[in-house]
Coordinates of C-alpha atoms in Angstrom, one line a residue:
M1 CA 0.0 0.0 0.0
K2 CA 1.3 3.4 -0.9
R3 CA 2.5 5.6 1.9
I4 CA -0.1 8.3 1.3
E5 CA -3.0 5.7 1.3
Q6 CA -1.8 4.3 4.6
K7 CA -1.6 7.8 6.2
L8 CA -5.1 8.7 4.9
L9 CA -6.5 5.5 6.4
E10 CA -4.9 6.6 9.8
I11 CA -6.4 10.1 9.5
E12 CA -9.8 8.8 8.3
K13 CA -11.0 8.1 11.9
E14 CA -10.3 11.8 12.7
Y15 CA -12.5 12.8 9.8
V16 CA -15.3 10.5 11.0
E17 CA -14.9 11.9 14.5
L18 CA -15.2 15.4 13.0
Q19 CA -18.4 14.6 11.2
D20 CA -19.8 13.0 14.3
G21 CA -18.8 16.1 16.3
I22 CA -20.6 18.3 13.8
E23 CA -23.8 16.3 14.3
K24 CA -23.5 16.5 18.0
Y25 CA -22.9 20.3 17.7
V26 CA -26.0 20.7 15.6
N27 CA -27.9 18.8 18.4
N28 CA -26.4 21.0 21.1
E29 CA -24.5 18.1 22.6
I30 CA -21.1 19.7 22.4
T31 CA -19.9 23.4 22.3
Y32 CA -18.3 25.4 19.6
T33 CA -15.0 25.1 21.3
D34 CA -15.3 21.3 21.3
L35 CA -16.1 21.3 17.6
K36 CA -13.2 23.6 16.8
G37 CA -10.9 21.2 18.6
K38 CA -11.9 18.5 16.2
G39 CA -11.7 20.5 13.0
S40 CA -9.1 23.2 13.4
K41 CA -6.1 20.9 12.6
F42 CA -7.6 20.4 9.2
G43 CA -8.4 24.0 8.6
I44 CA -12.1 23.3 9.1
Y45 CA -14.1 25.8 11.1
E46 CA -17.7 26.9 11.6
Q47 CA -18.5 30.2 9.9
K48 CA -21.4 32.6 10.6
G49 CA -24.6 31.4 9.1
K50 CA -24.4 27.9 10.5
T51 CA -22.2 26.5 7.7
M52 CA -18.6 25.4 7.6
M53 CA -15.4 26.6 6.0
L54 CA -12.8 24.1 4.7
R55 CA -9.3 25.4 4.0
L56 CA -7.7 23.4 1.1
K57 CA -3.9 23.5 1.1
A58 CA -1.9 24.2 -2.0
V59 CA 1.8 24.8 -1.9
G60 CA 2.5 28.3 -3.2
G61 CA -1.2 28.5 -4.1
E62 CA -0.4 26.4 -7.2
L63 CA -3.0 24.2 -8.8
S64 CA -2.9 22.5 -12.2
T65 CA -5.7 23.1 -14.6
R66 CA -7.0 19.6 -13.9
K67 CA -7.1 20.2 -10.2
L68 CA -8.8 23.5 -10.6
K69 CA -11.5 21.7 -12.6
D70 CA -11.7 19.1 -9.9
L71 CA -12.2 21.9 -7.4
E72 CA -15.1 23.2 -9.5
N73 CA -16.7 19.8 -10.0
I74 CA -16.6 19.0 -6.2
M75 CA -18.1 22.4 -5.4
R76 CA -20.9 21.7 -7.8
E77 CA -21.5 18.2 -6.4
E78 CA -21.5 19.3 -2.8
E79 CA -23.4 22.6 -3.5
I80 CA -20.6 24.8 -2.2
P81 CA -21.3 28.4 -3.3
Y82 CA -17.8 30.0 -3.4
I83 CA -14.1 29.9 -2.6
H84 CA -12.1 32.5 -0.8
L85 CA -8.4 33.1 -1.7
S86 CA -6.6 33.5 1.6
T87 CA -3.5 35.6 2.3
R88 CA -1.6 32.3 2.7
Q89 CA -2.3 31.1 -0.8
N90 CA -5.0 28.7 0.3
Y91 CA -8.3 27.9 -1.4
Q92 CA -11.0 28.2 1.3
L93 CA -14.4 26.5 0.6
H94 CA -17.1 28.6 2.2
G95 CA -20.8 27.8 2.9
V96 CA -20.3 24.1 3.2
D97 CA -23.3 22.4 4.7
F98 CA -22.7 20.7 8.0
S99 CA -23.8 17.4 6.6
K100 CA -21.4 17.5 3.6
V101 CA -18.1 18.1 5.4
K102 CA -17.0 14.4 5.4
S103 CA -18.1 13.7 1.8
T104 CA -16.3 16.9 0.6
I105 CA -13.1 15.8 2.4
T106 CA -13.3 12.4 0.8
K107 CA -13.7 13.7 -2.7
F108 CA -10.8 16.0 -2.4
N109 CA -8.6 13.3 -0.9
E110 CA -9.4 11.1 -3.9
K111 CA -8.1 14.0 -6.2
K112 CA -4.9 14.2 -4.1
M113 CA -5.8 17.5 -2.5
Y114 CA -5.6 17.5 1.3
F115 CA -6.6 19.5 4.4
R116 CA -4.2 18.2 7.0
G117 CA -2.4 21.2 8.5
G118 CA -4.9 23.7 7.1
G119 CA -5.3 25.3 10.6
G120 CA -4.9 24.8 14.3
N121 CA -1.6 24.1 16.1
T122 CA 0.1 22.5 13.1
F123 CA 2.6 22.8 10.3
R124 CA 0.6 25.2 8.1
S125 CA 0.5 25.8 4.4
I126 CA 3.9 26.7 2.8
L127 CA 4.1 30.2 1.4
V128 CA 6.0 30.6 -1.9
S129 CA 7.0 33.5 -4.1
T130 CA 4.3 33.8 -6.8
Y131 CA 6.6 34.2 -9.7
T132 CA 9.2 31.6 -8.8
G133 CA 10.6 29.6 -11.7
I134 CA 9.4 32.1 -14.3
S135 CA 10.5 35.6 -13.3
K136 CA 13.6 37.2 -14.9
K137 CA 15.0 37.7 -11.4
N138 CA 14.7 34.0 -10.6
T139 CA 17.6 32.6 -8.6
F140 CA 16.2 29.1 -9.0
D141 CA 12.7 27.7 -8.8
V142 CA 11.8 27.0 -5.1
I143 CA 8.3 25.5 -5.5
P144 CA 9.7 22.0 -6.1
Y145 CA 11.6 22.2 -2.8
A146 CA 8.5 23.6 -1.0
R147 CA 6.4 20.8 -2.4
M148 CA 9.0 18.2 -1.2
I149 CA 8.8 19.6 2.3
E150 CA 5.0 19.5 2.3
N151 CA 5.0 15.9 1.0
E152 CA 7.5 14.7 3.6
V153 CA 6.1 16.6 6.6
F154 CA 2.6 15.3 5.8
F155 CA 3.8 11.9 7.3
Y156 CA 5.6 13.4 10.3
D157 CA 2.9 13.4 13.1
K158 CA 4.9 15.6 15.4
A159 CA 4.3 18.5 12.9
F160 CA 0.5 18.3 13.6
N161 CA 0.5 18.5 17.4
F162 CA 2.3 21.7 18.5
G163 CA 1.4 24.2 21.2
R164 CA 0.8 26.7 18.4
K165 CA 1.0 26.9 14.6
L166 CA 4.3 26.8 12.6
K167 CA 4.5 28.7 9.3
V168 CA 7.2 28.2 6.6
G169 CA 7.9 30.3 3.5
F170 CA 10.2 30.1 0.4
A171 CA 11.4 33.0 -1.7
N172 CA 13.2 32.7 -5.0
N173 CA 15.0 36.1 -5.0
L174 CA 15.9 39.0 -2.7
E175 CA 12.9 41.0 -3.9
D176 CA 10.6 38.6 -2.1
E177 CA 12.8 38.3 1.0
F178 CA 9.9 39.7 3.1
I179 CA 8.0 36.5 2.5
V180 CA 10.6 34.5 4.5
S181 CA 11.6 37.1 7.1
I182 CA 8.2 37.1 8.7
Q183 CA 7.8 33.4 9.0
D184 CA 8.6 31.0 11.8
L185 CA 11.0 29.4 9.3
G186 CA 11.9 30.9 6.0
F187 CA 14.2 30.0 3.1
I188 CA 15.5 32.3 0.4
A189 CA 17.2 30.8 -2.7
R190 CA 20.9 31.4 -3.0
E191 CA 23.8 30.1 -5.1
R192 CA 27.4 29.8 -3.8
N193 CA 30.1 28.8 -6.1
G194 CA 27.6 27.3 -8.5
K195 CA 25.9 25.3 -5.7
K196 CA 22.2 25.7 -4.9
G197 CA 21.1 26.4 -1.3
F198 CA 19.2 28.7 1.0
R199 CA 19.7 31.5 3.5
V200 CA 17.6 30.4 6.5
Y201 CA 15.5 32.7 8.7
S202 CA 13.7 31.8 11.9
G203 CA 11.8 33.4 14.7
G204 CA 9.6 35.8 12.6
G205 CA 5.9 36.0 12.6
M206 CA 2.8 38.2 12.6
G207 CA 0.1 38.6 15.2
R208 CA 0.6 39.3 18.9
G209 CA 4.2 40.2 19.4
S210 CA 5.0 40.4 15.7
K211 CA 8.7 40.1 14.8
L212 CA 11.0 39.9 11.9
G213 CA 13.0 36.7 11.8
Y214 CA 16.7 36.3 12.4
I215 CA 19.2 34.8 10.0
L216 CA 19.7 31.3 11.3
L217 CA 22.1 30.1 8.6
E218 CA 23.7 32.1 5.8
F219 CA 23.9 29.1 3.5
L220 CA 22.2 25.7 3.8
P221 CA 23.0 23.3 0.9
E222 CA 19.9 22.1 -0.9
E223 CA 20.4 18.5 0.0
E224 CA 20.1 19.3 3.7
L225 CA 16.7 21.2 3.4
L226 CA 14.4 18.5 4.9
K227 CA 17.0 17.9 7.7
A228 CA 16.7 21.6 8.7
V229 CA 12.9 21.6 8.6
I230 CA 12.6 18.5 10.8
A231 CA 15.1 19.9 13.3
I232 CA 12.9 23.0 13.7
V233 CA 9.8 20.8 14.0
D234 CA 11.4 18.7 16.7
I235 CA 12.6 21.8 18.6
F236 CA 9.2 23.4 18.5
S237 CA 7.5 20.2 19.5
E238 CA 9.8 19.6 22.4
H239 CA 10.6 23.1 23.7
G240 CA 7.7 25.3 22.5
D241 CA 5.3 26.6 25.2
R242 CA 2.2 24.4 25.4
I243 CA 0.6 26.2 28.4
N244 CA 0.6 29.9 27.7
R245 CA -1.0 30.2 24.2
G246 CA -0.1 33.9 24.0
K247 CA 3.6 33.0 24.2
A248 CA 3.6 29.7 22.3
R249 CA 4.7 30.7 18.8
L250 CA 8.3 29.8 17.9
R251 CA 9.4 33.5 18.0
F252 CA 8.9 33.6 21.7
L253 CA 11.2 30.6 22.2
V254 CA 13.8 32.4 20.1
E255 CA 13.3 35.5 22.1
K256 CA 13.6 33.6 25.4
L257 CA 16.8 31.8 24.4
G258 CA 18.4 34.6 22.3
I259 CA 19.3 33.9 18.6
D260 CA 22.8 32.6 19.5
E261 CA 21.5 30.0 22.0
F262 CA 18.6 29.1 19.7
R263 CA 21.1 28.6 16.8
K264 CA 23.2 26.4 19.0
M265 CA 20.1 24.2 19.9
F266 CA 19.2 24.1 16.2
L267 CA 22.6 22.8 15.2
E268 CA 22.5 20.1 17.9
Y269 CA 19.3 18.8 16.5
F270 CA 20.4 19.3 12.9
N271 CA 23.8 17.6 13.3
K272 CA 22.5 14.5 14.9
S273 CA 20.0 13.9 12.2
N274 CA 20.7 11.7 9.1
I275 CA 17.3 12.4 7.4
E276 CA 17.5 12.9 3.6
N277 CA 15.4 14.9 1.2
G278 CA 12.5 13.3 -0.5
D279 CA 11.9 13.5 -4.2
I280 CA 12.3 16.9 -5.7
S281 CA 10.5 17.0 -9.1
L282 CA 11.5 20.0 -11.1
I283 CA 8.8 21.7 -13.2
A284 CA 9.3 21.4 -16.9
Y285 CA 8.1 24.9 -17.8
E286 CA 9.2 24.6 -21.5
D287 CA 6.8 21.6 -21.9
K288 CA 3.9 23.7 -20.5
I289 CA 4.8 26.5 -22.8
K290 CA 4.4 24.2 -25.8
K291 CA 0.8 23.6 -24.9
L292 CA -0.1 27.3 -24.9
E293 CA -2.4 28.5 -27.6
T294 CA -1.5 31.5 -29.8
F295 CA -4.0 34.0 -31.3
N296 CA -4.3 36.6 -34.0
D297 CA -6.7 38.9 -32.1
A298 CA -5.9 42.6 -31.8
I299 CA -7.3 45.4 -29.6
K300 CA -6.5 49.1 -29.8
S301 CA -8.0 50.8 -26.7
T302 CA -6.9 52.8 -23.7
N303 CA -8.6 50.4 -21.3
F304 CA -6.8 47.4 -22.8
E305 CA -3.4 49.1 -22.5
E306 CA -4.2 50.2 -18.9
W307 CA -5.2 46.6 -18.0
K308 CA -2.0 45.2 -19.5
G309 CA 0.1 47.7 -17.7
I310 CA -1.3 46.6 -14.3
C311 CA -1.7 42.9 -14.9
V312 CA 1.1 41.7 -17.2
K313 CA 4.6 40.8 -16.1
E314 CA 7.4 39.6 -18.3
T315 CA 8.9 36.2 -17.7
R316 CA 12.3 34.7 -18.6
F317 CA 10.7 33.0 -21.6
K318 CA 10.4 34.6 -25.0
D319 CA 6.9 35.8 -25.9
I320 CA 5.5 34.4 -22.6
V321 CA 4.1 36.6 -19.8
S322 CA 2.4 36.1 -16.5
L323 CA -1.1 37.5 -16.0
A324 CA -2.6 38.7 -12.7
L325 CA -6.4 38.4 -12.2
Y326 CA -7.8 40.6 -9.6
V327 CA -10.5 39.0 -7.5
K328 CA -12.8 41.2 -5.4
N329 CA -12.4 40.3 -1.7
G330 CA -10.6 37.2 -2.9
D331 CA -14.0 35.6 -3.5
L332 CA -14.9 33.5 -6.5
N333 CA -18.4 32.0 -6.8
L334 CA -19.0 28.7 -8.6
E335 CA -20.1 30.4 -11.9
K336 CA -17.0 32.6 -12.1
L337 CA -14.7 29.7 -11.3
S338 CA -16.3 27.7 -14.1
K339 CA -15.8 30.5 -16.5
L340 CA -12.2 30.8 -15.4
N341 CA -11.7 27.1 -16.0
N342 CA -13.1 27.5 -19.5
L343 CA -10.7 30.4 -20.2
M344 CA -7.7 28.3 -19.1
V345 CA -8.7 25.5 -21.4
K346 CA -9.1 28.0 -24.3
I347 CA -5.6 29.5 -23.9
G348 CA -3.9 26.2 -23.1
A349 CA -2.8 27.3 -19.6
S350 CA -1.5 24.5 -17.3
L351 CA -1.2 26.3 -14.0
V352 CA -2.8 28.9 -11.8
R353 CA -1.4 30.3 -8.6
A354 CA -3.2 32.1 -5.7
T355 CA -1.3 35.1 -4.3
I356 CA -0.8 36.5 -0.9
N357 CA -2.8 39.5 -2.1
Q358 CA -5.9 37.2 -2.5
N359 CA -5.7 37.3 -6.3
L360 CA -4.8 34.7 -9.0
V361 CA -1.9 34.6 -11.4
L362 CA -1.7 32.6 -14.6
P363 CA 2.1 32.1 -14.6
L364 CA 2.5 31.2 -18.3
V365 CA 0.4 32.9 -21.0
H366 CA 1.4 33.5 -24.7
V367 CA 1.6 37.3 -25.2
S368 CA -0.7 36.9 -28.3
A369 CA -3.5 35.6 -26.1
L370 CA -3.9 38.9 -24.2
P371 CA -6.5 40.5 -26.5
F372 CA -8.5 37.3 -26.4
I373 CA -8.3 37.1 -22.6
Y374 CA -9.3 40.7 -22.2
N375 CA -12.4 40.2 -24.4
Y376 CA -13.3 37.0 -22.7
L377 CA -13.1 38.6 -19.2
N378 CA -15.0 41.6 -20.4
N379 CA -17.8 39.4 -21.7
E380 CA -17.8 36.6 -19.1
I381 CA -16.2 37.8 -15.8
S382 CA -16.3 41.6 -16.1
E383 CA -15.8 42.2 -12.4
I384 CA -12.2 41.0 -12.7
L385 CA -11.5 43.8 -15.2
T386 CA -13.3 46.5 -13.1
E387 CA -11.4 45.4 -10.0
T388 CA -8.1 45.6 -11.9
I389 CA -8.5 49.3 -12.7
S390 CA -10.1 50.2 -9.4
N391 CA -8.3 51.0 -6.2
R392 CA -10.6 48.6 -4.3
G393 CA -9.0 45.8 -6.3
Q394 CA -5.6 46.6 -4.9
L395 CA -6.6 46.6 -1.2
R396 CA -6.1 43.6 1.0
A397 CA -8.8 42.7 3.5
C398 CA -9.7 39.6 5.5
V399 CA -13.1 37.9 5.2
G400 CA -14.5 40.0 8.1
S401 CA -17.1 39.7 10.8
K402 CA -20.0 38.6 8.5
V403 CA -18.2 35.3 7.8
C404 CA -15.5 34.8 10.5
M405 CA -16.6 33.6 14.0
I406 CA -14.0 35.8 15.7
G407 CA -14.3 38.8 13.5
I408 CA -15.2 42.1 15.1
Q409 CA -15.5 44.5 12.1
D410 CA -16.6 43.9 8.5
S411 CA -13.3 44.6 6.8
P412 CA -14.5 44.0 3.2
I413 CA -17.1 46.7 3.6
I414 CA -14.6 49.1 5.0
A415 CA -12.2 48.3 2.2
N416 CA -15.0 49.1 -0.3
A417 CA -15.4 52.5 1.3
I418 CA -11.7 53.2 1.2
G419 CA -11.5 52.1 -2.4
E420 CA -14.3 54.5 -3.4
E421 CA -12.6 57.4 -1.6
L422 CA -9.3 56.7 -3.4
D423 CA -11.1 56.3 -6.8
S424 CA -12.7 59.7 -6.1
L425 CA -9.2 61.2 -5.3
A426 CA -7.8 59.7 -8.5
K427 CA -10.6 61.4 -10.5
E428 CA -9.9 64.7 -8.8
F429 CA -6.2 64.5 -9.5
P430 CA -6.0 62.4 -12.8
K431 CA -2.3 62.9 -13.2
Y432 CA -1.8 60.9 -10.0
K433 CA -4.2 58.1 -11.0
N434 CA -1.6 55.5 -11.7
V435 CA 0.4 56.5 -8.6
I436 CA -2.6 56.0 -6.3
L437 CA -3.5 52.7 -8.0
R438 CA 0.0 51.4 -7.6
E439 CA 0.3 52.4 -3.9
A440 CA -3.2 51.3 -2.8
K441 CA -1.9 47.8 -2.4
N442 CA -0.1 49.0 0.7
I443 CA -3.3 49.4 2.7
R444 CA -4.5 46.4 4.7
I445 CA -7.6 45.9 6.7
S446 CA -8.2 43.2 9.3
G447 CA -11.5 42.6 11.2
C448 CA -9.8 41.7 14.5
G449 CA -6.5 41.3 16.3
S450 CA -5.6 38.1 14.5
M451 CA -4.4 40.4 11.7
C452 CA -5.0 37.9 8.9
A453 CA -4.5 40.7 6.3
G454 CA -0.9 41.0 7.3
I455 CA -1.1 44.3 9.3
P456 CA 2.4 44.0 10.9
I457 CA 4.1 44.6 7.5
A458 CA 1.6 47.2 6.3
P459 CA 2.7 50.8 5.5
L460 CA -0.9 51.6 6.5
G461 CA -3.0 49.1 8.3
F462 CA -6.3 48.9 10.3
V463 CA -7.4 46.4 12.9
G464 CA -11.0 46.0 14.0
M465 CA -12.1 46.6 17.6
K466 CA -14.8 48.2 19.7
K467 CA -14.1 51.1 22.0
N468 CA -16.1 52.8 24.8
I469 CA -16.3 56.5 23.7
N470 CA -18.3 58.8 26.0
G471 CA -20.2 55.9 27.4
K472 CA -21.1 54.3 24.1
I473 CA -19.6 51.2 22.4
I474 CA -18.3 52.4 19.0
D475 CA -17.1 50.3 16.1
C476 CA -13.5 51.4 15.5
M477 CA -10.2 50.4 14.1
Q478 CA -6.7 50.7 15.5
V479 CA -4.3 52.4 13.1
H480 CA -0.8 50.9 12.3
I481 CA 1.7 52.7 10.2
G482 CA 5.2 52.3 8.8
G483 CA 5.7 48.6 8.2
I484 CA 8.5 48.2 5.7
L485 CA 10.6 45.3 4.4
T486 CA 13.3 46.1 1.9
N487 CA 16.8 45.1 1.3
S488 CA 18.0 48.0 3.4
I489 CA 15.2 48.5 6.0
E490 CA 13.1 46.0 7.9
S491 CA 10.6 47.2 10.5
I492 CA 7.3 45.9 11.8
A493 CA 4.4 48.5 11.6
L494 CA 3.9 50.7 14.6
E495 CA 0.6 50.4 16.5
V496 CA -0.3 54.1 17.1
K497 CA -1.9 53.8 20.5
N498 CA -3.8 57.1 20.5
L499 CA -5.0 56.7 16.9
I500 CA -8.2 54.7 17.1
L501 CA -10.8 55.8 14.6
P502 CA -14.6 55.1 14.2
I503 CA -15.0 53.1 11.1
D504 CA -17.0 55.8 9.3
E505 CA -13.9 58.1 9.6
I506 CA -11.4 55.7 8.1
P507 CA -12.0 56.3 4.4
L508 CA -11.5 60.1 4.7
F509 CA -8.5 59.5 6.9
V510 CA -7.0 57.4 4.1
R511 CA -7.8 60.0 1.5
R512 CA -6.1 62.7 3.6
T513 CA -3.1 60.5 4.1
F514 CA -2.8 59.9 0.4
Q515 CA -3.2 63.7 -0.3
D516 CA -0.3 64.4 2.1
Y517 CA 1.7 61.7 0.4
L518 CA 1.1 63.0 -3.1
E519 CA 2.3 66.5 -2.1
V520 CA 5.6 64.9 -1.0
F521 CA 5.7 62.7 -4.1
E522 CA 5.4 65.8 -6.3
N523 CA 8.8 66.9 -5.0
Y524 CA 10.7 63.8 -4.0
N525 CA 9.2 60.9 -6.1
I526 CA 9.3 58.4 -3.2
N527 CA 7.0 55.4 -2.8
F528 CA 4.2 55.2 -0.2
T529 CA 6.0 52.6 1.9
T530 CA 9.0 54.9 2.3
Y531 CA 6.8 57.9 3.0
M532 CA 4.8 56.2 5.8
Y533 CA 8.0 54.8 7.4
E534 CA 9.6 58.3 7.3
R535 CA 6.4 59.8 8.7
R536 CA 6.5 57.3 11.5
L537 CA 10.0 58.3 12.3
E538 CA 9.2 62.0 12.2
E539 CA 5.9 61.9 14.2
F540 CA 6.6 59.1 16.6
N541 CA 10.4 58.8 16.6
Q542 CA 10.3 55.0 16.5
E543 CA 12.1 52.8 14.1

């Protein structure tokens, strides 16, 4: 029996217990907390409206065209209304009926798509640079290495019973270094004397006590990758705090020991291990390119050129581009997903990747297909086009309180209002339209203190809360400013303690902030991230 089949048989009883727990929860025999304990390790949670959310893992957010079609088919069979693209490149199934959780899991397992580690105190989904393997600045493709780690750790039970979650990330070049520096464990591709390897970070993370990671190793040879991951898993399993949840992330262990002592502990675990990498299957991008369709369509319009300027990115392959598809709130209903699948078939696309910005990217598209794609989207999924050229499409927000059981504020609605205000500003100052559109992506909105939208690295971020003002409980948001991660500066966003705004004041606050930025931009041509960091230094004297 194959290894995966054996492991799925072992996990099967937990899925059965979960479905049994759901039935007991519906009959008021167990509490929400009891149910969460059964489902969270698989990324399966109750959402508001008495339905369930199932978080489907995908390394680097990558799915083949076949698997994306499988996703659509299962959603149709199980009557699942929509998916949400998470900030960790997952595909979340929302609105799943209580009675259909187990059957949904079974069908995805049969298609080799799994939920283990989707949530809870486990080894979570691996984050990967979106353009790895295809960008011109590619050191080397890291997604095969990330996939190998996911495949091997799947069988390592220690990795699914921590005191808190463990998050891992891979970056293929220095431009995406921020992806790894805010992880519990991060790897950035490097080459030394013609040999592939990784710079290793550890001790980073977002949420309570957000921190940037430390450099654990300057160079880890590629053949020792799994050995390093398992060493961290073992350390976290054996030395992580299992009592105080607020201090249980790996970064608190690093902080307690100090990076030098932590590195010493890591090397002790690392050096006594003889574990070897699993299979690393490189992606044959050239073969996928041969399957791409070419077209003779042509378009001459300002809107088409504007769309290309925002969405298209050159690759290292001749006449091949990557195409970003902006998805409002990261939500795709079944009808739109079906139309997207049809588009991928028509253009011969083999892959799609979910991004940390809750959008999708088609990594490989023949440049001649762009007019055809534009027309198809305009006719079939027009919202993707309108989101692309609107500021709302650039903002990042979590699912918010209407869906999330712990959400405090409805972040998508607040993001909509901010987007409208920035669109209005762009109309008032048309010469800055592209600048505003480019920089709007630096605004992040989270409905609660979990900060799922990535507030700690936001140049401008908002966190949902309620506050007693003059004897009334007011819906508010805490403002964070100055998050920056570049090759020369790395700093977590500052929580401005005395800047808590009622939610109806936030859109105008953002507009005024952007107006101030544009005045500076007029003279100094700096980006919004740098502006907010320098403003933080000037106003609050905090790096």
